[in-house]
PDB file of C-alpha atoms in Angstrom:
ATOM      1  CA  UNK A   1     -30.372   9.331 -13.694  1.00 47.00           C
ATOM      2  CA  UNK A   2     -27.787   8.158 -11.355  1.00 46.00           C
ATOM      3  CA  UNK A   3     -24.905   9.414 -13.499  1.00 45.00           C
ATOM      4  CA  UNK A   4     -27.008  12.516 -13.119  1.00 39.00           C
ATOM      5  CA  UNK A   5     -27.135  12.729  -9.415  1.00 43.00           C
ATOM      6  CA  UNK A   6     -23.618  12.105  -9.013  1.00 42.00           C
ATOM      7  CA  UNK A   7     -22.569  14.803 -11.347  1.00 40.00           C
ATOM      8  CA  UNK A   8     -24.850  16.968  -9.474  1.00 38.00           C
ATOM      9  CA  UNK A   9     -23.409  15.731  -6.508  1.00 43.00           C
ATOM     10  CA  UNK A  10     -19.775  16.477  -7.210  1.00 43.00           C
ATOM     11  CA  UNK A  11     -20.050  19.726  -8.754  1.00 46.00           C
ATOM     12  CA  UNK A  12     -22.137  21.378  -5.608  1.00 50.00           C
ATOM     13  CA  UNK A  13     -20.583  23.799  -3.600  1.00 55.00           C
ATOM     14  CA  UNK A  14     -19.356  23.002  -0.272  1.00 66.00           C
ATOM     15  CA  UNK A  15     -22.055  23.969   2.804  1.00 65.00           C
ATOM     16  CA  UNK A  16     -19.638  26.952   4.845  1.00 74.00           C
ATOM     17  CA  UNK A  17     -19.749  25.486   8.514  1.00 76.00           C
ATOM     18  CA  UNK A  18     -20.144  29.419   9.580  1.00 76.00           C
ATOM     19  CA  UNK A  19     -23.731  29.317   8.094  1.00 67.00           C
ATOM     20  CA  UNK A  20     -27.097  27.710   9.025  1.00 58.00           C
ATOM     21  CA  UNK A  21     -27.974  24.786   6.252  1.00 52.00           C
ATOM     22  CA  UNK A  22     -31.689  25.592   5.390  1.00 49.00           C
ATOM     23  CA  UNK A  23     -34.021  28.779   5.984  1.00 48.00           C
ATOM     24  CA  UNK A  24     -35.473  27.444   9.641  1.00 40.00           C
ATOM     25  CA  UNK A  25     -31.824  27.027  10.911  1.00 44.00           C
ATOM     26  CA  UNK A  26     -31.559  30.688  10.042  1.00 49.00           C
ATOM     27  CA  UNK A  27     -33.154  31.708  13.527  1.00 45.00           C
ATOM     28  CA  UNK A  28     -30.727  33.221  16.058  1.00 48.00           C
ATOM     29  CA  UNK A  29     -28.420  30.924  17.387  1.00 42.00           C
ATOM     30  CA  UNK A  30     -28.193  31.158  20.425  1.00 44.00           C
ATOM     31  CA  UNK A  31     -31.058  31.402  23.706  1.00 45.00           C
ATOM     32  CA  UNK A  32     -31.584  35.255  25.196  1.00 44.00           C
ATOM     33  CA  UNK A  33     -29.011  35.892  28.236  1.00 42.00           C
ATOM     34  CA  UNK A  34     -30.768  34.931  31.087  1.00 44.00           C
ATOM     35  CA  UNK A  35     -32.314  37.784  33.041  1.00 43.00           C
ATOM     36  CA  UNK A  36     -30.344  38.633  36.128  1.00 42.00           C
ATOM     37  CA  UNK A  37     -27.575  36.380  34.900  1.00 43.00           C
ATOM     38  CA  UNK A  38     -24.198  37.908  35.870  1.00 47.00           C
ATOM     39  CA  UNK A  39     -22.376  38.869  32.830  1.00 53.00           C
ATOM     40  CA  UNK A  40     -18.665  38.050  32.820  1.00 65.00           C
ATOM     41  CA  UNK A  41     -15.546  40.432  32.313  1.00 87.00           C
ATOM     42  CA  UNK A  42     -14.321  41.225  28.442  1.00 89.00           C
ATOM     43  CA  UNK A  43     -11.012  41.217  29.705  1.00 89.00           C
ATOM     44  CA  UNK A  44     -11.096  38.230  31.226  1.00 89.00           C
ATOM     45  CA  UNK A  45     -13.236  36.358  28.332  1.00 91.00           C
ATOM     46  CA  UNK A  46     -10.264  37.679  26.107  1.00 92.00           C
ATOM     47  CA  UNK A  47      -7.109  36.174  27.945  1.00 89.00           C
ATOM     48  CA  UNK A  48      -9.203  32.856  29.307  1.00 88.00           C
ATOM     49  CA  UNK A  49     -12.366  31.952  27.903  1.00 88.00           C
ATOM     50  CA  UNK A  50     -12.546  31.865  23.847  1.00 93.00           C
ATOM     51  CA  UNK A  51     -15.630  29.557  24.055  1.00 93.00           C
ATOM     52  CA  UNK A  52     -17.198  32.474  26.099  1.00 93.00           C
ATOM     53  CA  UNK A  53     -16.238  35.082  23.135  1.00 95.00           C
ATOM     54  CA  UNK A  54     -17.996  32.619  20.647  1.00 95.00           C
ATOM     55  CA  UNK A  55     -21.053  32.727  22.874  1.00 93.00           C
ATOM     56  CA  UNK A  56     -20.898  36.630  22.276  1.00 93.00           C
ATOM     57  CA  UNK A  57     -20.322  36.311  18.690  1.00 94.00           C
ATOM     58  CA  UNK A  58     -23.232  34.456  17.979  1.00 92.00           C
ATOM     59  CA  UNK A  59     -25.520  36.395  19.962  1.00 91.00           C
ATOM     60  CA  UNK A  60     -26.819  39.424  17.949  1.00 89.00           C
ATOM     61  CA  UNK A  61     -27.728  41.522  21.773  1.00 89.00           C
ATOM     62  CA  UNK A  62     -24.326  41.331  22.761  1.00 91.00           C
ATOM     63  CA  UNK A  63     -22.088  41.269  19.223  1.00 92.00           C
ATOM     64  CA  UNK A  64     -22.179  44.857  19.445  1.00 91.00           C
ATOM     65  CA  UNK A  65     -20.719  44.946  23.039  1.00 92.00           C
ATOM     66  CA  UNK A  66     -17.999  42.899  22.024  1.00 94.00           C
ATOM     67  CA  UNK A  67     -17.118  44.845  19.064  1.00 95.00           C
ATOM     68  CA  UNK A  68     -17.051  48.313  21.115  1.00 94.00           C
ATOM     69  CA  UNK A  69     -15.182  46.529  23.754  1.00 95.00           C
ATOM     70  CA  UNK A  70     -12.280  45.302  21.807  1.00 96.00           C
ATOM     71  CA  UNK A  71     -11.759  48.386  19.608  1.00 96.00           C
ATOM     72  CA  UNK A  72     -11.228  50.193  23.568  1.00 95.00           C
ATOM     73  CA  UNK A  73      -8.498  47.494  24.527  1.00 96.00           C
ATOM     74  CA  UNK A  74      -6.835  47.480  21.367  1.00 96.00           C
ATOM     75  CA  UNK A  75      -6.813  51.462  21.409  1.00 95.00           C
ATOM     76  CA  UNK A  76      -5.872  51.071  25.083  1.00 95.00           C
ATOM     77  CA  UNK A  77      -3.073  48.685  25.038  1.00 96.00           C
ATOM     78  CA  UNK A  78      -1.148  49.715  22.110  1.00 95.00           C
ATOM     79  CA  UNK A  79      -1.469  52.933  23.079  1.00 94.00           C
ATOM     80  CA  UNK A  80       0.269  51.913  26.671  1.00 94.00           C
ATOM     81  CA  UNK A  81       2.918  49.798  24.871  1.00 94.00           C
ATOM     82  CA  UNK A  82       3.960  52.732  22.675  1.00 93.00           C
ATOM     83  CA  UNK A  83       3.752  55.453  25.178  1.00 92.00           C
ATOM     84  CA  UNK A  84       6.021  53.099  27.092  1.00 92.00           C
ATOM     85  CA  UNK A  85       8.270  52.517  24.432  1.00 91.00           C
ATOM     86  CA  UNK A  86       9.126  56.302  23.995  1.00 89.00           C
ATOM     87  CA  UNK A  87       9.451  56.546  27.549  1.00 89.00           C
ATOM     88  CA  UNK A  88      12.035  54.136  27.497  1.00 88.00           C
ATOM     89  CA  UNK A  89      14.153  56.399  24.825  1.00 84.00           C
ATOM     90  CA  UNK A  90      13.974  58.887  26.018  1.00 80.00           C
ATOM     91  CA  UNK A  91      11.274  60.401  24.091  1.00 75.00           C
ATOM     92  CA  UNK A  92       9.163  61.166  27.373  1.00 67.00           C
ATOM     93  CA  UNK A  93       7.413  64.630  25.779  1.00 69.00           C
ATOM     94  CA  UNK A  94       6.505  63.280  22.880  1.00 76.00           C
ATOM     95  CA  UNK A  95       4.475  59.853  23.974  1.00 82.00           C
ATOM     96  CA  UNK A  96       1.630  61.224  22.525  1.00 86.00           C
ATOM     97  CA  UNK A  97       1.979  60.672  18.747  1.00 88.00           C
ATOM     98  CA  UNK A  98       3.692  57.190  18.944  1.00 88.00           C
ATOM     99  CA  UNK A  99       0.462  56.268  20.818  1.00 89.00           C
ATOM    100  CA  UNK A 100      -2.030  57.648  18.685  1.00 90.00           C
ATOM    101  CA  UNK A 101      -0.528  56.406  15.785  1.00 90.00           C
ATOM    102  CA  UNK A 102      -0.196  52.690  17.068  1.00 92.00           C
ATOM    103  CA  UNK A 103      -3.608  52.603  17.592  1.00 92.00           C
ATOM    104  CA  UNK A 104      -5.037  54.086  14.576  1.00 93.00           C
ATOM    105  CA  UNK A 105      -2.001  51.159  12.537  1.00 93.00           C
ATOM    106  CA  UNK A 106      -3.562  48.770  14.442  1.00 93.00           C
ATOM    107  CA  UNK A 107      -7.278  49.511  13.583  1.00 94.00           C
ATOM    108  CA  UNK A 108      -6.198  50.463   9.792  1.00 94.00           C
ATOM    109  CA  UNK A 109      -4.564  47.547   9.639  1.00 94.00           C
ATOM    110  CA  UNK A 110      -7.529  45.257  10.413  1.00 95.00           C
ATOM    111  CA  UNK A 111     -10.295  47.251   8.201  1.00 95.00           C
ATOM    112  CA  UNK A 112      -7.617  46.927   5.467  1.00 95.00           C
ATOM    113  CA  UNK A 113      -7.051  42.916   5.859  1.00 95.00           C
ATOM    114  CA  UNK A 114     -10.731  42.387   5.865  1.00 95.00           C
ATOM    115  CA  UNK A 115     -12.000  42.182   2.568  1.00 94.00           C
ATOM    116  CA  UNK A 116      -8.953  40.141   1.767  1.00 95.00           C
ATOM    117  CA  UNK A 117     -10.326  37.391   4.419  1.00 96.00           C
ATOM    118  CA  UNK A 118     -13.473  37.702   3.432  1.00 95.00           C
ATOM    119  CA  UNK A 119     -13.043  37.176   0.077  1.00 95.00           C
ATOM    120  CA  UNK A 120     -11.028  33.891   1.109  1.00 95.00           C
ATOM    121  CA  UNK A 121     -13.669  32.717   3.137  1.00 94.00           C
ATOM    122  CA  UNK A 122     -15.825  32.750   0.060  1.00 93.00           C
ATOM    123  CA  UNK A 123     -13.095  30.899  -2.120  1.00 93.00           C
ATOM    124  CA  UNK A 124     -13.179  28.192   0.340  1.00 93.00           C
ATOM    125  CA  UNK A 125     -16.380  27.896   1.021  1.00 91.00           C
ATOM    126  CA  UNK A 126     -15.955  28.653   4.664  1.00 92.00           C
ATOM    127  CA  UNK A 127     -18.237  32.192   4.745  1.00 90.00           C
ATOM    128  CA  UNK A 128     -18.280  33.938   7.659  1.00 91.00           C
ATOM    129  CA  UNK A 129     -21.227  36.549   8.368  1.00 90.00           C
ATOM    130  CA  UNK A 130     -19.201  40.062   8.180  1.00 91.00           C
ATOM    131  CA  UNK A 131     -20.426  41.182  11.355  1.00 92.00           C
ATOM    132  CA  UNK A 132     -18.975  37.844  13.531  1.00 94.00           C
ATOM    133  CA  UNK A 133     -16.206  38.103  10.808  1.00 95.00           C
ATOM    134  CA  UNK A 134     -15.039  41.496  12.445  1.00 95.00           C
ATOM    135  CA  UNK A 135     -15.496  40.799  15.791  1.00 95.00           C
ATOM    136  CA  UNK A 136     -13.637  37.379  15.754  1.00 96.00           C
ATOM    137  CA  UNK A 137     -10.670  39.837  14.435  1.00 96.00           C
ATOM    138  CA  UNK A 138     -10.932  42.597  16.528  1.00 96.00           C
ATOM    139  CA  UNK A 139     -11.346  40.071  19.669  1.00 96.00           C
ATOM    140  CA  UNK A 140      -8.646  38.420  18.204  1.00 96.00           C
ATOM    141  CA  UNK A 141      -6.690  41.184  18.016  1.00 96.00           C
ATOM    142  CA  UNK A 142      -7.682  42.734  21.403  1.00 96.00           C
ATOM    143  CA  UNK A 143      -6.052  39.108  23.084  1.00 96.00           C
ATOM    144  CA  UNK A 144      -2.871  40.147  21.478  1.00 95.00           C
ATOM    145  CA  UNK A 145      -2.695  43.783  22.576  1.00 96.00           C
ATOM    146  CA  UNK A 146      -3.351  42.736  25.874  1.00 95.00           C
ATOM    147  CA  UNK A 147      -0.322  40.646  25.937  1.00 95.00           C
ATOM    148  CA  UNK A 148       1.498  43.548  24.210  1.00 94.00           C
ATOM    149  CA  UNK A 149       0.489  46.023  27.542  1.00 94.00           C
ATOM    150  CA  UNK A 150       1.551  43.388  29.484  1.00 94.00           C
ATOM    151  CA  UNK A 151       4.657  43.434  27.933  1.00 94.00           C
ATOM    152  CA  UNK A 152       4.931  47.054  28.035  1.00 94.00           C
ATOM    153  CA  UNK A 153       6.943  47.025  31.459  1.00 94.00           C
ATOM    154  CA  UNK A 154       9.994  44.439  31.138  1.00 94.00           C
ATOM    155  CA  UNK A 155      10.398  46.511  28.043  1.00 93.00           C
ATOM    156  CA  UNK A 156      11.118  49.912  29.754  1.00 93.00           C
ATOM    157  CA  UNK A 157      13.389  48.006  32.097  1.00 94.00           C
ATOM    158  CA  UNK A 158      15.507  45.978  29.622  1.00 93.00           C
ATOM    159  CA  UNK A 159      15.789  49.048  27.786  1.00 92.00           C
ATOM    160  CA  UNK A 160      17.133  51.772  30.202  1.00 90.00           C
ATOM    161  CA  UNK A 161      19.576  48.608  31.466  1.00 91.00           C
ATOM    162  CA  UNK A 162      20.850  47.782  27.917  1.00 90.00           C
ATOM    163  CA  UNK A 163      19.370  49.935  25.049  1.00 89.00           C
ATOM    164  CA  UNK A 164      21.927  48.487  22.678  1.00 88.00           C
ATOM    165  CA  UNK A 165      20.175  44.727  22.390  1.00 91.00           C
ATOM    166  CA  UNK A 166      18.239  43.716  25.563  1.00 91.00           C
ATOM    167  CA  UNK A 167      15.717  46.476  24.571  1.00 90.00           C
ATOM    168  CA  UNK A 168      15.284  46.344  20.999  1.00 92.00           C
ATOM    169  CA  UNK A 169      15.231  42.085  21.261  1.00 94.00           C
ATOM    170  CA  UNK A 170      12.551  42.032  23.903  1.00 93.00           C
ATOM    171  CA  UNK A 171      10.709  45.244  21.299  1.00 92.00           C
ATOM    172  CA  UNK A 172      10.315  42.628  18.733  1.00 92.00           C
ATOM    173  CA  UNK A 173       9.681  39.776  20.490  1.00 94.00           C
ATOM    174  CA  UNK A 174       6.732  41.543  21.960  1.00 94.00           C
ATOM    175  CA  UNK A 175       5.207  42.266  18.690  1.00 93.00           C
ATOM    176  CA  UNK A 176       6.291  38.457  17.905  1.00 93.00           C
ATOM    177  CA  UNK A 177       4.304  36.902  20.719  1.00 94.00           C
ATOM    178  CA  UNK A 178       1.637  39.255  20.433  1.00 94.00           C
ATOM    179  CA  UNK A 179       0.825  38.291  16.772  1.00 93.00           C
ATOM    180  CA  UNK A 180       1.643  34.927  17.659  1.00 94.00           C
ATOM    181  CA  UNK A 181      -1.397  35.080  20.448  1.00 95.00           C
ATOM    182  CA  UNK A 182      -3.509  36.752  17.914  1.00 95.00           C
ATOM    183  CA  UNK A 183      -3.076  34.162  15.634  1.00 94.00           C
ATOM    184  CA  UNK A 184      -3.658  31.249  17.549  1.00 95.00           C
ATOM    185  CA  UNK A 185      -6.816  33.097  18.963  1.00 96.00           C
ATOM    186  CA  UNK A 186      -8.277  33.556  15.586  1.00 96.00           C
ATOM    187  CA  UNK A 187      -8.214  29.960  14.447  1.00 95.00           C
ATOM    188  CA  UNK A 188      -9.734  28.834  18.034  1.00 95.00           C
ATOM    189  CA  UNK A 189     -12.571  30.898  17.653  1.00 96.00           C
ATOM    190  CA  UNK A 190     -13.018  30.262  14.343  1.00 96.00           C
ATOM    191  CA  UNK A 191     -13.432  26.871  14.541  1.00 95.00           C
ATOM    192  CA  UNK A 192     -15.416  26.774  18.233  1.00 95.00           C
ATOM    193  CA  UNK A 193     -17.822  29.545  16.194  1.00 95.00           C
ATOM    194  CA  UNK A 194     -17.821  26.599  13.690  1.00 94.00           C
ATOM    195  CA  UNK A 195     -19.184  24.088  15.813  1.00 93.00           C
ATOM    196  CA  UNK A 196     -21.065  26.202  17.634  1.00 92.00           C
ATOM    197  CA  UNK A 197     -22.853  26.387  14.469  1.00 91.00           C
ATOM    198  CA  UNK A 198     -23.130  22.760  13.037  1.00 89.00           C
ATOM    199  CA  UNK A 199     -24.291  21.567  16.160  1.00 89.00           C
ATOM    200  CA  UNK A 200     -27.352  24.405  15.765  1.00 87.00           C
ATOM    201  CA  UNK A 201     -27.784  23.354  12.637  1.00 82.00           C
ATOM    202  CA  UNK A 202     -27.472  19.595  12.623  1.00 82.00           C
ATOM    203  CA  UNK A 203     -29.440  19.736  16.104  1.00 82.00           C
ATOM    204  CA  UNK A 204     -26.725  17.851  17.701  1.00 82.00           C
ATOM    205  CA  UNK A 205     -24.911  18.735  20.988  1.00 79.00           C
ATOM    206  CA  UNK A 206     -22.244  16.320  20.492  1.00 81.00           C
ATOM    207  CA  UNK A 207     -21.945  16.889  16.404  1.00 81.00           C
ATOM    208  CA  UNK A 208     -18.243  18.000  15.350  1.00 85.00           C
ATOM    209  CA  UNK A 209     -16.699  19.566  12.169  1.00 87.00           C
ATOM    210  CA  UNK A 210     -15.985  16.924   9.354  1.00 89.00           C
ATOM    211  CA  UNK A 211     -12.138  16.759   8.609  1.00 92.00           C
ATOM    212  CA  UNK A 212     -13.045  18.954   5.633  1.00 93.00           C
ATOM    213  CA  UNK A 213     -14.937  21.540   7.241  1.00 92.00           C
ATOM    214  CA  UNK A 214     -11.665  21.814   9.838  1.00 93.00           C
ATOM    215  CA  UNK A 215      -9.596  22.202   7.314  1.00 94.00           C
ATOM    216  CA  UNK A 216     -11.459  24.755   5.446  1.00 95.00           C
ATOM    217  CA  UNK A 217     -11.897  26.760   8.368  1.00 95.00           C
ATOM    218  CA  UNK A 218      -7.826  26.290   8.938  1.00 95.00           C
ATOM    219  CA  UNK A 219      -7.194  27.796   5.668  1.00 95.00           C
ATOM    220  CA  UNK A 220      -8.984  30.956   6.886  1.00 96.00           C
ATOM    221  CA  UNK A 221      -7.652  31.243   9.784  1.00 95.00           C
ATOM    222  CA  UNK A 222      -4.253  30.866   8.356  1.00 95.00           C
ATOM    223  CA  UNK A 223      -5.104  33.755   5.600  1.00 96.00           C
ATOM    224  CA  UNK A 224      -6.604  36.014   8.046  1.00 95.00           C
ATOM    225  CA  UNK A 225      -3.352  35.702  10.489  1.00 93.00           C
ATOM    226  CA  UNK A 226      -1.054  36.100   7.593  1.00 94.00           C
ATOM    227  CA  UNK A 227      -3.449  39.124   6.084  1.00 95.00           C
ATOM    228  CA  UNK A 228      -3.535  41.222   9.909  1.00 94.00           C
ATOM    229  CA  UNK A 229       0.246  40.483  10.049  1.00 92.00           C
ATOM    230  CA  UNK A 230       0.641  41.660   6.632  1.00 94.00           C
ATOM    231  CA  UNK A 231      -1.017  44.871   6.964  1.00 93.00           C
ATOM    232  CA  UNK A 232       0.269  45.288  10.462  1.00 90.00           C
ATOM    233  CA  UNK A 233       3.563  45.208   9.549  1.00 87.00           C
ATOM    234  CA  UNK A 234       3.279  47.508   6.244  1.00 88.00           C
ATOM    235  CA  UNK A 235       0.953  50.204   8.316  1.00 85.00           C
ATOM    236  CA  UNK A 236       4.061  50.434  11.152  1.00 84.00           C
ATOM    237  CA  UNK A 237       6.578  51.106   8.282  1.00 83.00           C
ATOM    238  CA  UNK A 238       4.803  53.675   6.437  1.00 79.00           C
ATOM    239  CA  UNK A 239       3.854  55.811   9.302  1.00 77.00           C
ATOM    240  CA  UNK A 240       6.579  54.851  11.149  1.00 78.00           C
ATOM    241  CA  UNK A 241       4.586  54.771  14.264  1.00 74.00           C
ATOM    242  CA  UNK A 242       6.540  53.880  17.027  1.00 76.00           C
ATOM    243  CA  UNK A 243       9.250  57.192  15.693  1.00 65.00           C
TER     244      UNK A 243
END
């Protein structure tokens, strides 16, 4: 019987840290917003405040805010960066394509990297509902293209001065620090949405993810960086977006 257990034991699948552990815990989880309670800026939840993002993520009332709200700053910002970039050739009458078509990469790209992540979540047994799966990328994703706008400036600068290699270096560092802030956004929401989570579950303020569970979740966020980059970087060369 004890041989028994133990076999039992080692061959179970690993409990995802993303998902409640029994069909109580299951319950939303997080309290309603309270009523009058000032709610906070997107924008400034999305440069500051990931632990603020989680709290939207697992609230069903507001998951749909923050989904609507980053697909706007992502269309928003890219679309600034490469209306700025044309300006900066040159190109100042035809803005208008470059723009659209950065935006609709961007968006392609991360519908096109999600079932890839998803299905990685599953092989790790880190499982992330689909609908806080999305937003954690699009939010994710939104913290980047902010930085890109930002960006967006210096750019047309350094390249009227010296469109030779000032302008075209600081182009692709831009994208480079941009995916590099989506990144490391991505894996710190993923794992605060993680505890978050556990501590519902386990009923335990002060609980923390197990070495195990961290590095599961790592995995994922590695794969889902890699995956946005990936898809990024093939939807900019086939439509050539930035012209």
């Amino acid at each position: 019987m004890e041989a028994l257990s133990q076999s039992v034991t080692l061959n179970a699948e690993p409990l995802t840290p993303f998902m409640p552990w029994s069909v109580e815990e299951r319950a939303p989880l997080s309290e309603p917003a309270t009523v009058g309670a000032p709610e906070r800026q997107l924008l400034v939840e999305l440069l500051r405040e990931p632990s603020s993002i989680v709290e939207r993520l697992l609230d069903p009332a507001r998951l749909q805010g923050l989904v609507l709200g980053s697909v706007g700053v992502i269309a928003v910002c890219t679309s600034l960066f490469a209306a700025t970039s044309s300006a900066a050739r040159g190109h100042v009458e035809s803005w208008v394509v470059p723009a659209a078509l950065t935006s609709v990469n961007v968006l392609m790209a991360l519908a096109a990297s999600l079932g890839p992540i998803y299905a990685a979540s599953i092989l790790v047994a880190a499982r992330v509902p689909l609908a806080r799966l999305v937003a954690a990328l699009l939010a994710s994703a939104a913290t980047g293209s902010l930085l890109l706008a930002g960006l967006a400036p210096p750019l047309y600068l350094l390249w009227r001065l010296d469109a030779e290699w000032a302008g075209p270096l600081l182009l692709i560092a831009a994208f480079l620090l941009s995916g590099a802030a989506a990144g490391a956004r991505i894996h710190r929401l993923l794992s605060l949405m993680a505890e978050e989570v556990t501590r519902s579950a386990l009923g335990n303020a002060s609980a923390v993810l197990s070495t195990e569970d961290a590095y599961r979740v790592g995995i994922l966020a590695r794969v889902s960086w890699m995956m946005v980059a990936f898809t990024s970087g093939l939807g900019f060369w086939a439509f050539n977006a930035l012209g």
